[in-house]
Short mmCIF file of C-alpha atoms in Angstrom, two decimals:
data_model
loop_
_atom_site.label_atom_id
_atom_site.label_comp_id
_atom_site.label_asym_id
_atom_site.label_seq_id
_atom_site.Cartn_x
_atom_site.Cartn_y
_atom_site.Cartn_z
CA VAL A 1 43.63 -114.80 -71.01
CA PRO A 2 45.76 -117.83 -70.36
CA GLU A 3 45.36 -120.01 -67.85
CA ARG A 4 49.41 -118.90 -66.21
CA VAL A 5 47.19 -114.87 -66.15
CA LEU A 6 45.90 -114.23 -62.72
CA LEU A 7 42.11 -112.32 -63.11
CA MET A 8 41.67 -109.70 -61.15
CA PRO A 9 38.11 -108.70 -61.43
CA VAL A 10 37.15 -105.33 -60.99
CA LEU A 11 34.36 -104.71 -58.41
CA LYS A 12 34.66 -101.26 -57.71
CA SER A 13 31.82 -99.26 -57.50
CA ASN A 14 29.26 -101.23 -56.47
CA ALA A 15 30.52 -103.45 -59.26
CA TYR A 16 30.07 -100.85 -61.91
CA GLY A 17 26.34 -100.92 -60.02
CA HIS A 18 25.74 -104.47 -60.96
CA GLY A 19 26.15 -105.46 -57.25
CA LEU A 20 29.19 -105.78 -55.37
CA LEU A 21 28.38 -108.86 -53.45
CA GLN A 22 26.25 -110.43 -56.26
CA ILE A 23 29.16 -110.42 -58.90
CA ALA A 24 31.66 -111.77 -56.53
CA GLN A 25 29.53 -114.89 -55.60
CA THR A 26 28.65 -114.88 -59.56
CA LEU A 27 32.49 -115.23 -60.22
CA PRO A 28 33.26 -118.84 -61.14
CA ARG A 29 35.51 -121.13 -58.65
CA THR A 30 37.42 -122.29 -61.56
CA ARG A 31 40.00 -119.88 -61.57
CA ARG A 32 41.59 -117.90 -58.91
CA TRP A 33 40.85 -114.50 -58.11
CA VAL A 34 42.12 -111.19 -56.85
CA PHE A 35 39.27 -108.82 -56.34
CA VAL A 36 39.83 -105.24 -56.83
CA VAL A 37 38.18 -102.26 -55.19
CA ALA A 38 38.35 -97.87 -54.70
CA ASP A 39 37.23 -98.03 -51.57
CA ILE A 40 37.91 -99.11 -48.38
CA ASP A 41 34.25 -99.73 -47.46
CA GLU A 42 33.85 -102.51 -50.32
CA ALA A 43 37.20 -103.96 -49.28
CA LEU A 44 36.20 -104.19 -45.39
CA LEU A 45 32.66 -105.91 -46.69
CA LEU A 46 33.94 -108.58 -49.15
CA ARG A 47 36.52 -109.54 -46.72
CA ARG A 48 33.81 -110.49 -43.96
CA VAL A 49 32.33 -112.41 -46.45
CA TYR A 50 35.31 -113.90 -48.21
CA PRO A 51 38.21 -114.82 -45.38
CA ARG A 52 40.35 -115.81 -47.32
CA GLU A 53 40.14 -114.27 -51.37
CA ARG A 54 42.85 -112.01 -52.47
CA ILE A 55 41.65 -108.14 -52.03
CA LEU A 56 43.55 -105.06 -53.84
CA LEU A 57 42.40 -101.92 -52.25
CA LEU A 58 43.09 -99.41 -55.60
CA SER A 59 43.00 -95.84 -53.82
CA ASN A 60 40.22 -94.27 -51.97
CA PHE A 61 41.23 -94.68 -48.41
CA ASP A 62 43.12 -92.24 -45.73
CA PRO A 63 46.66 -93.35 -45.04
CA HIS A 64 45.49 -93.51 -41.01
CA ASP A 65 42.93 -96.64 -42.41
CA ILE A 66 46.22 -98.48 -43.71
CA PRO A 67 46.88 -100.34 -40.12
CA GLU A 68 43.41 -101.96 -39.97
CA LEU A 69 43.97 -102.67 -43.99
CA ALA A 70 47.00 -104.58 -43.18
CA SER A 71 45.18 -106.47 -40.38
CA LYS A 72 42.52 -107.37 -42.20
CA HIS A 73 45.65 -108.77 -45.25
CA ILE A 74 43.64 -106.54 -47.47
CA ASP A 75 46.71 -105.95 -50.47
CA ILE A 76 47.23 -101.72 -49.76
CA SER A 77 47.71 -99.55 -53.65
CA LEU A 78 51.48 -97.45 -52.76
CA TYR A 79 50.72 -94.49 -54.67
CA THR A 80 52.28 -91.60 -52.78
CA GLU A 81 55.19 -90.85 -51.00
CA SER A 82 52.63 -89.35 -48.03
CA ALA A 83 51.69 -93.26 -47.31
CA PHE A 84 55.72 -93.91 -46.33
CA PRO A 85 55.09 -93.03 -42.10
CA PHE A 86 51.94 -94.99 -42.11
CA LEU A 87 53.50 -98.08 -43.55
CA ALA A 88 56.41 -97.79 -41.04
CA LYS A 89 54.18 -98.55 -38.55
CA VAL A 90 53.08 -101.84 -39.80
CA LYS A 91 53.89 -105.05 -38.10
CA HIS A 92 52.91 -106.85 -41.81
CA ALA A 93 51.98 -105.85 -45.13
CA HIS A 94 51.32 -106.54 -49.08
CA VAL A 95 51.81 -103.55 -51.08
CA HIS A 96 51.63 -103.31 -54.90
CA LEU A 97 53.13 -100.19 -56.27
CA LYS A 98 51.17 -97.60 -58.56
CA VAL A 99 53.82 -96.29 -61.43
CA ASP A 100 52.10 -93.45 -63.34
CA THR A 101 53.23 -94.51 -66.76
CA GLY A 102 50.93 -91.17 -68.61
CA THR A 103 47.83 -91.46 -67.47
CA THR A 104 48.61 -88.72 -64.89
CA ARG A 105 46.16 -90.10 -61.72
CA THR A 106 47.58 -91.78 -59.04
CA GLY A 107 51.34 -93.31 -58.99
CA PHE A 108 55.21 -92.37 -59.11
CA ARG A 109 56.35 -91.40 -62.59
CA LEU A 110 59.27 -93.21 -63.48
CA GLU A 111 61.79 -90.71 -62.47
CA HIS A 112 60.31 -90.89 -58.99
CA LEU A 113 60.12 -94.73 -58.39
CA VAL A 114 63.95 -94.39 -56.67
CA GLU A 115 62.41 -93.28 -53.40
CA SER A 116 60.19 -96.26 -53.34
CA LYS A 117 62.30 -98.71 -53.62
CA LYS A 118 64.63 -96.85 -51.14
CA PHE A 119 61.96 -97.15 -48.74
CA LEU A 120 60.30 -100.54 -49.15
CA ALA A 121 64.05 -102.03 -49.07
CA SER A 122 64.38 -100.24 -46.10
CA HIS A 123 61.43 -101.36 -44.11
CA LYS A 124 61.37 -104.98 -44.46
CA ARG A 125 58.37 -106.01 -43.34
CA LEU A 126 56.18 -105.00 -46.62
CA HIS A 127 56.06 -107.09 -48.79
CA LEU A 128 55.92 -105.63 -52.52
CA GLU A 129 53.39 -107.64 -53.79
CA GLY A 130 52.24 -106.41 -57.29
CA LEU A 131 53.72 -103.87 -59.82
CA PHE A 132 51.01 -102.30 -61.76
CA THR A 133 49.94 -99.04 -63.88
CA HIS A 134 46.53 -97.67 -65.63
CA PHE A 135 46.17 -97.45 -69.28
CA ALA A 136 45.27 -94.01 -70.92
CA ASP A 137 44.68 -95.48 -74.78
CA SER A 138 44.04 -98.64 -74.67
CA GLU A 139 40.70 -98.15 -76.68
CA ILE A 140 42.82 -97.54 -79.86
CA LYS A 141 44.86 -99.69 -81.71
CA PRO A 142 47.05 -98.92 -82.83
CA SER A 143 47.97 -96.45 -80.15
CA ALA A 144 51.59 -95.52 -80.09
CA PHE A 145 51.20 -93.70 -76.45
CA THR A 146 50.10 -97.41 -75.63
CA GLN A 147 52.96 -99.23 -76.82
CA GLU A 148 54.90 -96.24 -74.99
CA GLN A 149 53.17 -96.49 -71.65
CA ILE A 150 54.48 -100.59 -71.86
CA ALA A 151 57.56 -99.49 -72.31
CA LEU A 152 57.67 -97.34 -69.51
CA PHE A 153 56.32 -100.40 -67.37
CA ARG A 154 58.69 -102.19 -68.27
CA LYS A 155 61.51 -100.15 -67.35
CA ALA A 156 59.65 -99.76 -63.76
CA SER A 157 59.45 -103.44 -63.62
CA ALA A 158 63.87 -103.63 -64.26
CA LEU A 159 63.81 -101.54 -60.64
CA PHE A 160 61.73 -103.98 -58.76
CA PRO A 161 62.37 -107.39 -60.22
CA ASP A 162 60.76 -109.05 -57.05
CA ALA A 163 56.80 -107.68 -57.55
CA THR A 164 55.19 -111.50 -57.18
CA LEU A 165 52.27 -109.59 -59.80
CA ARG A 166 52.35 -106.92 -62.77
CA HIS A 167 49.23 -105.85 -63.69
CA LEU A 168 48.40 -103.51 -65.84
CA ALA A 169 45.89 -104.59 -68.39
CA CYS A 170 42.48 -103.02 -68.42
CA SER A 171 39.55 -104.61 -70.13
CA ALA A 172 40.17 -102.75 -73.61
CA ALA A 173 44.21 -103.65 -73.22
CA THR A 174 43.15 -107.26 -72.19
CA LEU A 175 41.25 -107.97 -75.04
CA GLN A 176 43.67 -105.48 -78.13
CA TYR A 177 46.78 -105.75 -76.78
CA PRO A 178 47.75 -109.62 -75.48
CA GLU A 179 51.45 -108.23 -74.91
CA SER A 180 50.37 -105.93 -71.46
CA SER A 181 49.05 -109.12 -69.85
CA PHE A 182 52.13 -109.76 -67.41
CA ASP A 183 51.35 -111.86 -64.67
CA ALA A 184 47.45 -110.64 -64.32
CA VAL A 185 45.03 -107.90 -65.95
CA ARG A 186 41.88 -106.84 -64.69
CA PRO A 187 38.93 -106.83 -66.78
CA GLY A 188 36.74 -104.03 -65.70
CA ILE A 189 33.18 -102.82 -68.27
CA ALA A 190 34.14 -106.21 -70.00
CA LEU A 191 33.68 -107.82 -67.22
CA TYR A 192 29.82 -106.98 -66.77
CA GLY A 193 29.43 -107.70 -70.84
CA LEU A 194 30.45 -103.97 -72.36
CA TRP A 195 32.57 -103.18 -74.61
CA PRO A 196 35.00 -100.16 -73.35
CA ALA A 197 33.98 -98.78 -76.79
CA ALA A 198 31.80 -98.77 -79.87
CA ASP A 199 34.27 -98.82 -82.09
CA MET A 200 35.92 -101.89 -80.43
CA GLN A 201 33.31 -104.03 -81.19
CA LYS A 202 34.19 -102.89 -84.66
CA GLN A 203 37.58 -104.52 -84.71
CA LEU A 204 36.71 -107.39 -83.02
CA ARG A 205 34.42 -108.94 -84.54
CA ASP A 206 35.49 -112.66 -83.72
CA THR A 207 34.52 -111.14 -79.62
CA SER A 208 31.07 -111.08 -78.52
CA LEU A 209 30.30 -109.23 -75.38
CA THR A 210 26.68 -109.97 -73.44
CA PRO A 211 25.66 -107.71 -70.54
CA VAL A 212 25.00 -109.35 -67.06
CA LEU A 213 22.38 -106.83 -66.22
CA GLU A 214 19.06 -107.21 -67.05
CA TRP A 215 16.13 -104.11 -65.27
CA LYS A 216 12.77 -105.48 -64.94
CA THR A 217 9.37 -104.44 -63.64
CA ARG A 218 5.93 -104.95 -64.04
CA ASN A 219 3.02 -103.70 -65.59
CA ILE A 220 0.81 -102.18 -63.09
CA GLN A 221 -2.37 -101.09 -65.25
CA VAL A 222 -3.51 -101.44 -69.29
CA LYS A 223 -5.93 -98.75 -70.35
CA ALA A 224 -7.91 -97.78 -73.63
CA ILE A 225 -7.36 -94.32 -74.21
CA PRO A 226 -9.29 -91.71 -76.93
CA LYS A 227 -7.04 -89.92 -79.44
CA GLY A 228 -6.46 -86.63 -77.98
CA THR A 229 -5.78 -88.06 -74.13
CA THR A 230 -2.54 -86.35 -73.11
CA ILE A 231 -0.24 -88.36 -71.25
CA GLY A 232 1.48 -87.30 -67.61
CA TYR A 233 2.99 -83.77 -66.15
CA GLY A 234 3.25 -81.20 -68.58
CA ARG A 235 0.85 -83.01 -70.95
CA THR A 236 4.40 -83.54 -73.77
CA HIS A 237 2.76 -86.30 -75.53
CA THR A 238 -0.77 -86.29 -77.02
CA MET A 239 -2.22 -89.47 -78.46
CA LYS A 240 -2.30 -89.34 -82.41
CA ARG A 241 -5.22 -91.87 -82.68
CA LYS A 242 -6.92 -94.39 -79.50
CA GLY A 243 -4.88 -96.90 -78.06
CA LYS A 244 -3.94 -98.26 -75.04
CA VAL A 245 -1.38 -97.41 -72.29
CA ALA A 246 0.51 -99.41 -69.66
CA VAL A 247 1.82 -98.10 -66.43
CA LEU A 248 4.48 -99.56 -65.64
CA HIS A 249 6.04 -99.52 -61.43
CA VAL A 250 9.50 -97.78 -62.26
CA GLY A 251 10.60 -94.80 -62.50
CA TYR A 252 12.88 -92.39 -61.42
CA ALA A 253 13.48 -92.70 -58.10
CA ASP A 254 14.30 -96.05 -59.31
CA GLY A 255 17.15 -94.28 -61.31
CA PHE A 256 14.89 -94.78 -64.39
CA ASP A 257 16.71 -92.13 -66.40
CA ARG A 258 14.18 -89.28 -66.80
CA GLY A 259 15.72 -87.72 -69.96
CA LEU A 260 14.31 -91.29 -71.75
CA SER A 261 11.36 -89.40 -71.32
CA ASN A 262 9.57 -89.70 -74.85
CA LYS A 263 12.65 -91.15 -76.18
CA GLY A 264 13.09 -94.70 -74.77
CA PHE A 265 11.84 -97.86 -75.47
CA VAL A 266 10.55 -100.61 -73.12
CA LEU A 267 10.41 -104.23 -73.96
CA MET A 268 6.84 -105.89 -73.22
CA ARG A 269 6.49 -109.77 -74.73
CA GLY A 270 8.79 -109.05 -77.24
CA LYS A 271 7.90 -105.82 -78.65
CA ARG A 272 9.57 -102.43 -78.42
CA ALA A 273 6.70 -100.29 -76.11
CA PRO A 274 7.62 -96.65 -76.83
CA ILE A 275 7.99 -94.13 -73.36
CA LEU A 276 4.96 -91.78 -73.17
CA GLY A 277 5.64 -89.18 -71.75
CA ARG A 278 7.10 -87.51 -68.46
CA ILE A 279 8.96 -90.22 -66.62
CA CYS A 280 7.19 -90.04 -62.97
CA MET A 281 9.49 -90.39 -59.61
CA ASN A 282 7.42 -94.13 -59.51
CA VAL A 283 5.92 -94.52 -63.18
CA THR A 284 5.79 -94.48 -66.35
CA MET A 285 3.53 -94.90 -68.88
CA VAL A 286 4.25 -96.47 -72.50
CA ASP A 287 2.11 -96.88 -76.08
CA VAL A 288 1.23 -100.73 -75.71
CA SER A 289 -1.30 -100.54 -78.69
CA HIS A 290 0.50 -102.96 -81.12
CA ILE A 291 1.08 -104.94 -78.24
CA PRO A 292 -1.77 -107.89 -78.32
CA GLY A 293 -2.88 -109.21 -74.83
CA ALA A 294 -0.72 -106.49 -73.17
CA ALA A 295 -1.93 -107.11 -69.77
CA THR A 296 -1.88 -106.54 -65.66
CA GLY A 297 1.40 -108.11 -64.17
CA ASP A 298 3.16 -108.50 -67.57
CA GLU A 299 6.85 -108.49 -66.65
CA VAL A 300 8.94 -105.76 -68.94
#
């Protein structure tokens, strides 16, 4: 992304499950940021920790919260006329006008932008900080629909030449459609090292993404097991030969997907260890027969 283009990392939903504050604190201070969230609690938490950083709240807030958001200098997404009466009462606020160019989520359709323009013009205490939209199909290239959305956004931009930041590029568009960068981009899933779509990885062979999240636990017991021993609830796995089973301190209560039972793998001492039986609430059993030296306390 060119230096002139502002980065707006999407930290919504607890930074895609990675930890809101952990990710915010990890972002390098060598560039300017605008934090983007979709929940008022996350916006207020960021503001307490970062009193001066710019924060944009995308959508999930009650219009009655607008005065508090404005008082905390949090940028507010304006996407519905129902917010007009509440914005009209604030002393000062920075707003980003959302245009629906085809994703058919929040935002004003192009033909309804005139009312928004009149409202903003009649309330000088509201500063139009940004104009933005969201892509529906930018994981695919070429996509005629993505080009149509860019064209519609350009028409909207012509109606609001005073908008400081024009931003529409999500992760996929940032990687595949440089013409959509405009003044800022909003990387989401790619920020965490994950591809928006599997086909993109095949197309963008010169681009590499590395997942930022590692999930680790410990091995709490290793035991020798005779052939024919059954494993776990429902006895859904039977040892076909004698071997060794390790018990891991992680289960579905921790979010370790129970659907991985008898299917998934973990890494121990650099080797793949298959999950045996059903994942329990707090522990998981794996086959370590082929892992020399597997021991209690091993990192997994």
